[in-house]
Amino acid sequence: MARLAHTPLRLGAKTLLTVLVIGLSACTQFPELDAAQTPGIGQAPYPKLISLDGLLVGPEPRATVDVISNVQGRVAGLQARAARLRRVTAGPAGIEARLARLRQKAAALRAAQ
């Protein structure tokens, strides 16, 4: 007796189904982008364009003392957080001792080879 109820779809049927789903999703209505405009933006003047050469000629930007101290403070905070995370033990109690024993056994096995 053939078991037709539980036979998986063949590759052709799966491909056809995938193409059908993708094709139907292409018919989806998308919201109008103009409806998302800020009120009054349609009447605003067009922005003034400037030459890129004028922007590239100036001196290279330098970090100010405030920026440097802000970044250094963030670095110190992240290093402190990393140190706290290194001290956290994850797993059941006594896992460190078990890991130490396993590492010793692995070292002994490597030495025996």
C-alpha positions as a Markdown table, in Angstrom:
| # | Residue | x | y | z |
|---|---|---|---|---|
| 1 | Met | 0.0 | 0.0 | 0.0 |
| 2 | Ala | 1.5 | 3.3 | -1.0 |
| 3 | Arg | 1.9 | 6.1 | 1.5 |
| 4 | Leu | 1.0 | 9.2 | -0.5 |
| 5 | Ala | 0.0 | 11.4 | 2.5 |
| 6 | His | 3.5 | 11.6 | 3.9 |
| 7 | Thr | 5.6 | 11.9 | 0.7 |
| 8 | Pro | 7.8 | 15.0 | 0.7 |
| 9 | Leu | 7.4 | 17.5 | -2.1 |
| 10 | Arg | 9.7 | 17.0 | -5.1 |
| 11 | Leu | 12.4 | 19.6 | -6.0 |
| 12 | Gly | 10.3 | 20.9 | -8.9 |
| 13 | Ala | 7.2 | 21.4 | -6.7 |
| 14 | Lys | 9.3 | 23.2 | -4.0 |
| 15 | Thr | 10.8 | 25.5 | -6.7 |
| 16 | Leu | 7.4 | 26.2 | -8.1 |
| 17 | Leu | 6.0 | 27.0 | -4.7 |
| 18 | Thr | 9.0 | 29.3 | -3.9 |
| 19 | Val | 8.6 | 31.2 | -7.2 |
| 20 | Leu | 4.9 | 31.6 | -6.6 |
| 21 | Val | 5.4 | 33.0 | -3.1 |
| 22 | Ile | 8.1 | 35.4 | -4.3 |
| 23 | Gly | 5.9 | 36.4 | -7.2 |
| 24 | Leu | 2.9 | 37.1 | -5.1 |
| 25 | Ser | 5.0 | 39.2 | -2.6 |
| 26 | Ala | 6.1 | 41.4 | -5.5 |
| 27 | Cys | 2.5 | 42.6 | -5.9 |
| 28 | Thr | 2.6 | 44.1 | -2.4 |
| 29 | Gln | 1.5 | 47.8 | -2.2 |
| 30 | Phe | 4.2 | 50.0 | -0.7 |
| 31 | Pro | 3.4 | 53.2 | 1.1 |
| 32 | Glu | 4.0 | 56.4 | -0.8 |
| 33 | Leu | 7.3 | 58.0 | 0.1 |
| 34 | Asp | 5.9 | 61.5 | -0.4 |
| 35 | Ala | 3.5 | 60.9 | 2.5 |
| 36 | Ala | 6.5 | 60.6 | 4.8 |
| 37 | Gln | 7.8 | 64.1 | 4.1 |
| 38 | Thr | 8.2 | 66.7 | 6.8 |
| 39 | Pro | 5.4 | 69.3 | 6.4 |
| 40 | Gly | 6.6 | 72.3 | 4.4 |
| 41 | Ile | 9.5 | 70.5 | 2.8 |
| 42 | Gly | 7.9 | 70.7 | -0.6 |
| 43 | Gln | 8.1 | 74.5 | -0.5 |
| 44 | Ala | 11.6 | 74.7 | 1.0 |
| 45 | Pro | 14.3 | 76.2 | -1.3 |
| 46 | Tyr | 16.7 | 73.8 | -2.9 |
| 47 | Pro | 20.0 | 73.5 | -0.9 |
| 48 | Lys | 23.0 | 75.5 | -2.2 |
| 49 | Leu | 25.6 | 73.3 | -3.8 |
| 50 | Ile | 29.2 | 73.9 | -3.0 |
| 51 | Ser | 32.4 | 72.7 | -4.6 |
| 52 | Leu | 34.0 | 69.6 | -3.2 |
| 53 | Asp | 37.5 | 71.2 | -3.8 |
| 54 | Gly | 36.7 | 73.8 | -1.2 |
| 55 | Leu | 36.1 | 71.2 | 1.4 |
| 56 | Leu | 39.2 | 69.2 | 0.6 |
| 57 | Val | 41.6 | 72.2 | 0.7 |
| 58 | Gly | 41.4 | 73.0 | 4.4 |
| 59 | Pro | 43.5 | 71.6 | 7.2 |
| 60 | Glu | 43.0 | 68.0 | 8.4 |
| 61 | Pro | 40.6 | 67.8 | 11.4 |
| 62 | Arg | 42.3 | 67.3 | 14.7 |
| 63 | Ala | 40.8 | 65.8 | 17.9 |
| 64 | Thr | 40.2 | 68.4 | 20.6 |
| 65 | Val | 41.1 | 67.8 | 24.2 |
| 66 | Asp | 37.4 | 67.3 | 25.1 |
| 67 | Val | 37.0 | 64.6 | 22.4 |
| 68 | Ile | 40.2 | 62.8 | 23.5 |
| 69 | Ser | 39.2 | 62.8 | 27.2 |
| 70 | Asn | 35.7 | 61.6 | 26.2 |
| 71 | Val | 37.2 | 58.7 | 24.2 |
| 72 | Gln | 39.7 | 57.9 | 26.9 |
| 73 | Gly | 36.9 | 57.8 | 29.5 |
| 74 | Arg | 34.9 | 55.4 | 27.3 |
| 75 | Val | 38.0 | 53.2 | 26.8 |
| 76 | Ala | 38.6 | 53.0 | 30.6 |
| 77 | Gly | 34.9 | 52.1 | 31.2 |
| 78 | Leu | 35.0 | 49.4 | 28.5 |
| 79 | Gln | 38.3 | 48.0 | 29.9 |
| 80 | Ala | 36.8 | 47.9 | 33.4 |
| 81 | Arg | 33.7 | 46.1 | 32.1 |
| 82 | Ala | 35.9 | 43.6 | 30.3 |
| 83 | Ala | 37.8 | 42.9 | 33.5 |
| 84 | Arg | 34.5 | 42.3 | 35.4 |
| 85 | Leu | 33.3 | 40.0 | 32.6 |
| 86 | Arg | 36.5 | 38.0 | 32.8 |
| 87 | Arg | 35.9 | 37.4 | 36.5 |
| 88 | Val | 32.4 | 36.0 | 36.0 |
| 89 | Thr | 32.2 | 32.3 | 36.1 |
| 90 | Ala | 29.7 | 30.7 | 33.8 |
| 91 | Gly | 28.5 | 27.2 | 34.5 |
| 92 | Pro | 28.0 | 24.9 | 37.4 |
| 93 | Ala | 30.0 | 25.1 | 40.6 |
| 94 | Gly | 33.4 | 23.4 | 40.4 |
| 95 | Ile | 33.7 | 23.7 | 36.6 |
| 96 | Glu | 37.1 | 25.4 | 36.9 |
| 97 | Ala | 38.6 | 22.4 | 38.8 |
| 98 | Arg | 37.1 | 20.0 | 36.2 |
| 99 | Leu | 38.6 | 22.1 | 33.4 |
| 100 | Ala | 42.0 | 22.1 | 35.1 |
| 101 | Arg | 41.9 | 18.3 | 35.4 |
| 102 | Leu | 40.9 | 17.9 | 31.8 |
| 103 | Arg | 43.7 | 20.2 | 30.7 |
| 104 | Gln | 46.2 | 18.2 | 32.7 |
| 105 | Lys | 44.9 | 14.9 | 31.1 |
| 106 | Ala | 45.2 | 16.5 | 27.6 |
| 107 | Ala | 48.7 | 17.6 | 28.3 |
| 108 | Ala | 49.6 | 14.1 | 29.6 |
| 109 | Leu | 48.1 | 12.5 | 26.5 |
| 110 | Arg | 50.0 | 14.9 | 24.2 |
| 111 | Ala | 53.3 | 14.2 | 26.1 |
| 112 | Ala | 52.7 | 10.4 | 25.7 |
| 113 | Gln | 52.4 | 10.6 | 22.0 |
